Short mmCIF file of C-alpha atoms and ligand atoms in Angstrom, two decimals:
data_model
loop_
_atom_site.label_atom_id
_atom_site.label_comp_id
_atom_site.label_asym_id
_atom_site.label_seq_id
_atom_site.Cartn_x
_atom_site.Cartn_y
_atom_site.Cartn_z
CA MET A 1 22.69 13.82 37.22
CA THR A 2 24.58 10.48 37.57
CA GLU A 3 23.28 8.20 34.81
CA ALA A 4 25.31 8.09 31.64
CA GLY A 5 22.33 7.27 29.52
CA SER A 6 19.89 9.78 30.81
CA GLY A 7 18.40 12.00 28.54
CA THR A 8 20.07 10.73 25.48
CA GLY A 9 17.19 8.55 24.59
CA THR A 10 19.39 6.40 22.32
CA ARG A 11 20.70 3.60 24.61
CA THR A 12 19.73 0.24 23.43
CA ASP A 13 18.55 -2.08 25.82
CA ALA A 14 21.87 -4.24 25.70
CA GLY A 15 23.73 -1.34 27.33
CA THR A 16 21.18 -0.72 30.28
CA GLY A 17 23.10 -3.60 32.15
CA THR A 18 21.31 -6.35 33.93
CA GLY A 19 24.07 -6.55 36.30
CA THR A 20 24.47 -10.26 35.37
CA ARG A 21 25.54 -9.30 31.73
CA THR A 22 29.21 -10.81 31.05
CA ASP A 23 29.72 -9.66 27.25
CA ALA A 24 30.49 -5.70 28.22
CA GLY A 25 33.00 -4.39 30.79
CA ALA A 26 33.53 -8.19 31.37
CA GLY A 27 34.48 -9.69 28.30
CA SER A 28 37.73 -10.46 27.17
CA GLU A 29 40.46 -7.68 26.41
CA ALA A 30 41.16 -9.18 23.00
CA ALA A 31 37.47 -9.25 21.93
CA PHE A 32 37.39 -5.51 23.07
CA GLU A 33 40.57 -4.64 21.14
CA ILE A 34 39.12 -6.34 18.15
CA ALA A 35 35.97 -4.41 18.46
CA PHE A 36 38.21 -1.06 18.42
CA LYS A 37 39.97 -2.33 15.14
CA ASN A 38 36.58 -3.01 13.45
CA ILE A 39 35.16 0.50 14.47
CA TYR A 40 38.47 2.75 13.67
CA GLY A 41 40.85 0.40 11.39
CA ARG A 42 43.91 0.56 13.87
CA ALA A 43 44.73 -0.98 16.89
CA PRO A 44 44.18 0.89 20.41
CA GLU A 45 47.15 1.86 22.39
CA GLY A 46 45.74 0.61 25.67
CA ILE A 47 42.27 -0.30 27.36
CA TRP A 48 41.23 1.07 30.87
CA ALA A 49 38.46 0.25 33.18
CA ALA A 50 36.81 2.40 35.76
CA PRO A 51 33.95 1.14 38.30
CA GLY A 52 30.60 2.36 39.18
CA ARG A 53 30.04 2.82 42.93
CA VAL A 54 27.46 1.97 45.90
CA ASN A 55 27.66 4.45 48.78
CA LEU A 56 27.28 2.52 51.82
CA ILE A 57 26.59 5.49 53.91
CA GLY A 58 26.97 9.39 53.70
CA GLU A 59 24.24 10.75 51.36
CA HIS A 60 23.90 14.31 50.27
CA THR A 61 26.74 15.20 52.61
CA ASP A 62 29.74 15.65 50.02
CA TYR A 63 28.34 19.19 48.87
CA ASN A 64 27.97 19.96 52.27
CA ASP A 65 31.76 19.41 53.16
CA GLY A 66 31.04 16.42 55.03
CA TYR A 67 31.86 12.56 55.36
CA VAL A 68 30.77 9.90 52.59
CA MET A 69 31.63 6.41 52.55
CA PRO A 70 31.43 4.56 48.98
CA PHE A 71 33.03 1.27 47.68
CA ALA A 72 33.49 0.46 43.92
CA LEU A 73 31.23 -2.06 42.09
CA PRO A 74 32.89 -4.90 40.24
CA HIS A 75 30.71 -3.49 37.38
CA ARG A 76 32.77 -1.41 35.01
CA THR A 77 33.08 0.73 32.19
CA ARG A 78 35.92 0.06 29.85
CA ALA A 79 37.55 2.46 27.29
CA ALA A 80 39.92 1.08 24.34
CA VAL A 81 41.82 4.44 23.30
CA ALA A 82 44.46 5.54 20.56
CA ARG A 83 45.52 9.14 20.22
CA ARG A 84 45.11 11.37 17.31
CA ASP A 85 46.78 14.51 16.16
CA ASP A 86 44.08 16.17 13.93
CA GLY A 87 41.94 18.04 16.57
CA LEU A 88 39.20 15.37 16.37
CA LEU A 89 37.48 13.33 19.48
CA ARG A 90 35.82 10.22 18.27
CA VAL A 91 33.88 8.27 20.54
CA HIS A 92 31.56 4.99 19.99
CA SER A 93 29.91 2.78 22.55
CA ALA A 94 28.82 -0.81 22.16
CA ASP A 95 25.78 0.16 24.13
CA MET A 96 24.54 3.02 22.37
CA ASP A 97 22.85 3.27 19.15
CA GLY A 98 24.10 6.03 16.57
CA GLY A 99 27.41 4.81 15.95
CA VAL A 100 30.51 6.76 16.25
CA VAL A 101 30.33 10.42 17.31
CA GLU A 102 32.76 12.79 15.72
CA LEU A 103 33.62 16.33 17.61
CA ARG A 104 36.00 18.96 16.66
CA ILE A 105 37.86 19.53 19.90
CA ASP A 106 37.96 23.32 19.18
CA ASP A 107 34.43 23.58 18.76
CA LEU A 108 33.74 22.20 22.31
CA ALA A 109 32.03 24.12 24.67
CA PRO A 110 29.48 23.86 27.42
CA GLY A 111 26.10 23.40 26.46
CA THR A 112 27.00 22.17 22.76
CA THR A 113 27.31 18.45 22.99
CA ARG A 114 24.25 16.34 22.63
CA GLY A 115 23.74 12.51 24.25
CA TRP A 116 26.22 10.36 26.04
CA ALA A 117 29.00 11.93 24.20
CA VAL A 118 28.80 14.72 26.47
CA TYR A 119 30.58 13.10 29.20
CA PRO A 120 33.79 12.34 27.40
CA ALA A 121 33.65 15.70 25.58
CA ALA A 122 33.00 17.35 28.83
CA VAL A 123 36.37 15.51 30.36
CA LEU A 124 38.58 16.29 27.24
CA TRP A 125 37.52 20.15 27.36
CA THR A 126 38.18 20.10 31.15
CA LEU A 127 41.73 18.52 30.72
CA ARG A 128 42.29 21.19 28.11
CA GLN A 129 40.99 24.04 29.88
CA ALA A 130 43.32 22.84 32.83
CA GLY A 131 46.32 23.18 30.59
CA HIS A 132 46.81 19.65 29.45
CA ASP A 133 47.70 19.53 25.88
CA ILE A 134 45.31 16.86 24.54
CA VAL A 135 44.74 17.10 20.72
CA GLY A 136 42.55 14.15 20.26
CA ALA A 137 41.57 10.31 20.38
CA ASP A 138 39.43 7.46 19.20
CA ILE A 139 37.79 5.68 21.84
CA HIS A 140 35.58 2.59 22.04
CA TYR A 141 33.46 2.08 25.24
CA ASP A 142 31.80 -0.71 26.70
CA SER A 143 30.13 -0.95 30.40
CA ASN A 144 28.18 -3.22 32.67
CA VAL A 145 27.30 -0.81 35.07
CA PRO A 146 23.42 -0.52 35.33
CA VAL A 147 22.49 2.75 33.85
CA GLY A 148 19.69 4.50 35.48
CA GLY A 149 20.24 2.81 38.66
CA GLY A 150 22.05 5.53 40.78
CA LEU A 151 25.34 3.45 40.39
CA SER A 152 27.26 5.93 38.85
CA SER A 153 27.58 4.87 35.36
CA SER A 154 28.32 8.66 34.24
CA ALA A 155 31.14 8.80 36.88
CA ALA A 156 32.62 5.33 35.53
CA LEU A 157 32.34 6.83 31.90
CA GLN A 158 34.22 10.38 32.84
CA VAL A 159 36.79 8.72 35.19
CA VAL A 160 37.97 5.93 32.37
CA THR A 161 38.09 8.58 29.95
CA ALA A 162 40.33 11.09 32.08
CA LEU A 163 42.33 8.27 33.18
CA ALA A 164 43.05 6.83 29.69
CA LEU A 165 43.68 10.34 28.15
CA THR A 166 45.96 11.50 30.89
CA GLU A 167 48.08 8.35 30.97
CA LEU A 168 48.28 8.16 27.18
CA HIS A 169 49.58 11.66 27.19
CA GLY A 170 52.28 10.84 29.89
CA LEU A 171 50.54 12.82 32.59
CA ASP A 172 50.59 11.22 36.03
CA LEU A 173 47.89 13.00 37.62
CA PRO A 174 46.85 12.03 41.25
CA ARG A 175 43.47 10.22 41.52
CA GLN A 176 41.84 12.73 43.58
CA GLU A 177 42.95 15.59 41.22
CA LEU A 178 41.67 13.40 38.37
CA ALA A 179 38.29 12.90 40.06
CA LEU A 180 37.94 16.55 40.67
CA LEU A 181 38.49 17.39 37.18
CA CYS A 182 35.77 14.85 36.19
CA GLN A 183 33.35 16.58 38.88
CA SER A 184 34.31 19.84 37.35
CA SER A 185 33.39 18.62 33.66
CA GLU A 186 29.97 17.73 35.21
CA ASN A 187 29.36 20.77 36.97
CA THR A 188 30.62 23.11 34.21
CA TYR A 189 30.11 21.40 31.00
CA VAL A 190 27.44 18.88 31.63
CA GLY A 191 25.73 21.34 33.68
CA ALA A 192 24.65 19.33 36.72
CA PRO A 193 25.64 20.50 40.33
CA VAL A 194 27.05 17.24 41.55
CA GLY A 195 29.49 16.87 44.44
CA VAL A 196 32.86 14.83 44.40
CA MET A 197 31.54 11.49 45.98
CA ASP A 198 31.02 9.54 42.65
CA GLN A 199 33.88 10.36 40.71
CA THR A 200 36.41 9.76 43.61
CA ALA A 201 34.77 6.50 44.22
CA SER A 202 35.44 5.51 40.73
CA ALA A 203 38.78 7.10 40.59
CA CYS A 204 40.22 6.02 44.33
CA CYS A 205 38.39 2.93 45.91
CA THR A 206 40.51 -0.43 46.44
CA GLU A 207 39.41 -3.90 46.54
CA GLY A 208 37.92 -5.06 49.48
CA HIS A 209 37.56 -1.60 51.02
CA ALA A 210 35.38 1.42 51.45
CA LEU A 211 36.50 4.40 51.03
CA HIS A 212 36.23 7.11 53.89
CA LEU A 213 36.32 10.43 52.30
CA ASP A 214 36.25 13.70 54.23
CA VAL A 215 35.38 16.21 51.22
CA ARG A 216 36.62 19.06 53.53
CA GLY A 217 40.32 18.88 52.91
CA LEU A 218 39.80 15.69 51.01
CA SER A 219 41.60 13.40 53.09
CA GLN A 220 40.99 9.81 52.42
CA ARG A 221 41.23 6.37 54.48
CA GLN A 222 40.55 3.07 52.86
CA VAL A 223 38.45 0.99 55.16
CA PRO A 224 38.65 -2.93 55.21
CA PHE A 225 35.21 -3.79 54.06
CA ASP A 226 34.76 -7.59 53.70
CA LEU A 227 31.36 -8.84 54.38
CA ALA A 228 31.99 -12.53 53.24
CA ALA A 229 34.51 -12.74 56.22
CA GLN A 230 31.82 -12.14 58.47
CA GLY A 231 29.25 -14.36 57.08
CA LEU A 232 27.46 -11.32 55.46
CA GLN A 233 26.20 -10.16 52.12
CA LEU A 234 25.06 -6.85 50.21
CA LEU A 235 22.37 -6.96 47.99
CA VAL A 236 21.94 -3.97 45.38
CA VAL A 237 18.36 -3.51 44.50
CA ASP A 238 17.84 -1.35 41.45
CA THR A 239 14.21 -0.13 41.34
CA ARG A 240 14.57 0.48 37.90
CA VAL A 241 12.68 3.75 38.34
CA LYS A 242 14.13 7.01 37.69
CA HIS A 243 11.51 10.06 38.69
CA ALA A 244 11.45 12.78 36.42
CA HIS A 245 12.03 15.82 38.83
CA ALA A 246 15.27 14.26 39.94
CA ASP A 247 17.59 16.53 38.23
CA GLY A 248 16.22 20.03 39.21
CA ALA A 249 15.30 18.61 42.72
CA TYR A 250 19.11 17.88 43.25
CA GLY A 251 20.16 21.49 42.78
CA GLU A 252 17.46 22.82 44.92
CA LEU A 253 18.50 20.54 47.67
CA ARG A 254 21.95 21.69 47.38
CA ALA A 255 20.72 25.50 47.43
CA GLY A 256 18.65 24.61 50.22
CA CYS A 257 21.66 23.19 52.38
CA GLU A 258 23.83 26.34 51.45
CA ALA A 259 20.95 28.75 52.60
CA ALA A 260 20.66 26.74 55.85
CA ALA A 261 24.63 26.90 56.29
CA ALA A 262 24.42 30.81 55.52
CA ALA A 263 21.50 31.42 57.81
CA LEU A 264 23.76 29.95 60.50
CA GLY A 265 26.76 31.96 59.56
CA LEU A 266 28.73 29.05 58.85
CA PRO A 267 30.65 27.95 55.75
CA ALA A 268 28.93 24.57 55.29
CA LEU A 269 26.31 22.32 57.27
CA ARG A 270 29.31 20.11 58.11
CA ASP A 271 30.14 22.97 60.71
CA VAL A 272 27.23 22.20 62.55
CA ASP A 273 28.35 19.74 65.73
CA PHE A 274 25.95 16.83 66.28
CA ASP A 275 25.73 18.13 69.99
CA GLY A 276 25.06 21.65 68.59
CA LEU A 277 22.17 20.51 66.67
CA ASP A 278 19.30 21.20 68.50
CA ALA A 279 20.51 24.93 69.06
CA ALA A 280 21.27 25.16 65.22
CA LEU A 281 17.72 23.94 64.41
CA ALA A 282 16.21 26.43 66.70
CA ALA A 283 18.26 29.19 64.91
CA LEU A 284 16.77 28.15 61.39
CA PRO A 285 13.79 30.24 59.91
CA ASP A 286 11.80 27.62 58.40
CA GLU A 287 10.99 23.81 58.36
CA ARG A 288 12.54 22.94 55.30
CA LEU A 289 16.04 24.32 56.28
CA ARG A 290 15.56 22.45 59.43
CA ARG A 291 14.77 19.18 57.95
CA LEU A 292 17.75 19.70 55.63
CA THR A 293 20.07 20.43 58.37
CA ARG A 294 18.88 17.57 60.55
CA HIS A 295 19.67 15.13 57.68
CA VAL A 296 23.26 16.28 57.01
CA VAL A 297 24.37 16.68 60.68
CA THR A 298 22.97 13.17 61.41
CA GLU A 299 24.22 11.44 58.23
CA ASN A 300 27.74 12.93 59.06
CA ARG A 301 27.27 11.04 62.51
CA ARG A 302 26.21 7.84 60.76
CA VAL A 303 29.27 7.94 58.84
CA GLU A 304 31.27 7.76 61.94
CA GLU A 305 29.31 5.32 63.56
CA VAL A 306 29.66 2.85 60.63
CA ILE A 307 33.71 3.51 60.66
CA ALA A 308 33.71 2.97 64.33
CA LEU A 309 31.81 -0.39 64.17
CA LEU A 310 33.86 -1.46 60.85
CA ASP A 311 36.96 -0.81 62.72
CA ALA A 312 35.89 -2.69 65.79
CA GLY A 313 34.86 -5.78 63.69
CA ARG A 314 31.36 -5.20 64.65
CA THR A 315 30.04 -5.45 60.99
CA ARG A 316 26.68 -6.69 61.76
CA GLU A 317 25.78 -4.02 63.86
CA ILE A 318 25.92 -1.32 60.83
CA GLY A 319 22.73 -2.56 59.84
CA PRO A 320 20.49 -0.48 61.85
CA VAL A 321 22.76 2.69 61.16
CA LEU A 322 21.95 2.33 57.38
CA THR A 323 18.35 1.68 58.09
CA ALA A 324 18.29 4.97 60.20
CA GLY A 325 20.09 6.69 57.18
CA HIS A 326 16.81 5.71 55.14
CA ALA A 327 14.47 7.08 57.38
CA SER A 328 16.40 10.26 57.29
CA LEU A 329 16.69 10.64 53.43
CA ARG A 330 12.82 9.55 53.57
CA ASP A 331 11.53 11.98 55.96
CA ASP A 332 13.94 14.86 56.49
CA PHE A 333 15.67 15.19 53.02
CA ARG A 334 12.84 13.72 51.37
CA VAL A 335 14.57 12.11 48.34
CA SER A 336 13.45 8.45 48.43
CA CYS A 337 10.33 7.16 46.47
CA ALA A 338 7.42 4.62 47.23
CA GLU A 339 9.58 1.81 45.40
CA LEU A 340 12.76 2.34 47.52
CA ASP A 341 10.93 2.49 50.38
CA LEU A 342 8.67 -0.94 49.38
CA VAL A 343 12.22 -2.44 48.96
CA VAL A 344 13.70 -1.35 52.30
CA ASP A 345 10.45 -2.10 53.98
CA THR A 346 10.03 -5.40 52.48
CA ALA A 347 14.00 -6.41 53.26
CA LEU A 348 13.41 -5.44 56.87
CA ALA A 349 10.29 -7.21 57.49
CA ALA A 350 11.89 -10.18 55.81
CA GLY A 351 14.85 -10.36 58.21
CA ALA A 352 17.55 -8.16 56.77
CA LEU A 353 20.03 -6.50 59.14
CA GLY A 354 19.63 -3.12 57.45
CA ALA A 355 18.55 -1.32 54.22
CA ARG A 356 18.65 1.93 52.59
CA MET A 357 18.49 3.91 49.54
CA THR A 358 21.78 4.73 47.86
CA GLY A 359 22.84 7.56 45.78
CA GLY A 360 20.89 10.71 45.15
CA GLY A 361 17.44 9.15 45.13
CA PHE A 362 14.14 9.67 43.35
CA GLY A 363 14.55 6.21 42.20
CA GLY A 364 17.59 4.08 41.67
CA SER A 365 18.99 1.66 43.92
CA ALA A 366 18.80 0.37 47.58
CA ILE A 367 21.26 -1.58 49.38
CA VAL A 368 20.16 -4.57 51.91
CA LEU A 369 22.64 -6.17 54.41
CA VAL A 370 21.65 -9.86 55.10
CA ASP A 371 23.24 -12.76 56.59
CA ALA A 372 24.52 -14.96 53.91
CA GLY A 373 22.41 -17.64 54.54
CA GLU A 374 19.56 -15.42 53.87
CA VAL A 375 20.36 -14.06 50.46
CA GLU A 376 17.87 -16.33 48.58
CA ARG A 377 14.94 -16.03 51.03
CA ILE A 378 15.00 -12.10 51.41
CA SER A 379 16.00 -11.79 47.83
CA ALA A 380 12.80 -13.69 46.82
CA ALA A 381 10.59 -11.44 49.01
CA ILE A 382 11.98 -8.35 47.64
CA LEU A 383 11.45 -9.62 43.88
CA GLN A 384 7.88 -10.65 45.16
CA ALA A 385 7.01 -7.16 46.41
CA LEU A 386 8.86 -5.45 43.36
CA PRO A 387 8.88 -8.04 40.37
CA THR A 388 10.50 -5.44 38.26
CA ALA A 389 13.36 -4.71 40.19
CA ARG A 390 16.96 -6.02 39.56
CA LEU A 391 18.72 -7.38 42.21
CA PHE A 392 22.43 -8.59 42.74
CA PRO A 393 24.73 -9.47 45.49
CA THR A 394 28.00 -7.16 45.26
CA THR A 395 31.43 -6.92 47.02
CA ALA A 396 33.93 -3.81 47.08
CA GLY A 397 35.90 -3.96 43.61
CA PRO A 398 38.86 -2.12 42.35
CA GLY A 399 38.90 1.41 41.44
CA ALA A 400 40.01 2.78 37.94
CA HIS A 401 43.02 0.98 36.40
CA ARG A 402 44.64 0.34 33.34
CA LEU A 403 44.05 -3.46 31.78
CA VAL A 404 46.15 -3.43 28.67
C1 GLA B 501 24.86 12.05 43.43
C2 GLA B 501 26.02 13.05 43.28
C3 GLA B 501 26.84 12.77 44.65
C4 GLA B 501 26.31 12.80 45.62
C5 GLA B 501 25.24 11.90 45.82
C6 GLA B 501 24.06 11.82 47.10
O1 GLA B 501 25.33 10.69 43.29
O2 GLA B 501 26.37 12.93 42.06
O3 GLA B 501 27.95 13.93 44.41
O4 GLA B 501 25.84 14.16 46.08
O5 GLA B 501 23.85 12.00 44.40
O6 GLA B 501 24.94 11.73 48.17
#
């Protein structure tokens, strides 16, 4: 669903990203350029980067026309790219076994591409479907976005590919349009019914900000998000578990939300007012639709609360709102899992200001808001409870951009 490596079975350990790795995504551009030359026998025309994301608040709201508030991780996927004019797309990743994958662009069609190359193939196919005349490319990737962590490694791969190919071909697409093309490529070509949050985060976030995106109408606001200035720190805790039913369950949840909106005679659950929630719940035919609706409506409200607190400089106070979001995802939307609950409960018991799962759920990562002076103590408590977790402090990094 959101992981570049999922289902390929070919990813080597080096590519799974420890979160502390410095030889991929963060190594020098000169070395990355040499790697491209060694693979393709010529120089790249440019190097681009696109980040993974953390969603601060606003989960499973994007496909309900609601609010989300992600920020870009400093972790990123890089692509060195040179055009070809012979109808071939060749892709190689420093993080994958299997060498160069060569695809004939005329043969690309949904459902035909195997392994990780499905993501760049999908982007190129979608750009061409949209009328952009891209006839071939050689691409070399590397990444330090943790794969399988619910941190949008696949969105980073899509967005870096789309940005590089469009810029190389002289197309200056607005970032939101780029994100929509990437979402469409995942929906149509990869076959995952995801919303637009992850791709928008990777394409549109800016350093030091969280992005408030209103998915209906796609209006954006960059909200200053500088935790260090407030003596705070955000930890990302990748549980390193991904439960097998994740992909199918996402589609079922989305369908359930759409069914609830239809039962209420509304275009989307976004149209249920917070003040009208009780009346809406009473009008719904079953408990499952009531749970899904309650989560979406209260979650949109939590996004508004977090924005108001950040705007007022009351950043510490977002903690309980994050924690309430976790309870809603656990109890109403039911996308948490034992490992995520353990991380959240342990962090809160150790004195964290707030904690929640982030991303689609069924495994992946949690975020934990702590006082800066408590990072070591709370990290140690979490790692003692779940020794296989991978934990790192993070800040809001830049969105996708050209490096060279
Ligand atoms: C995944 C999807 C997003 C969004 C989140 C849940 O990351 O790709 O579109 O729906 O789950 O908020």
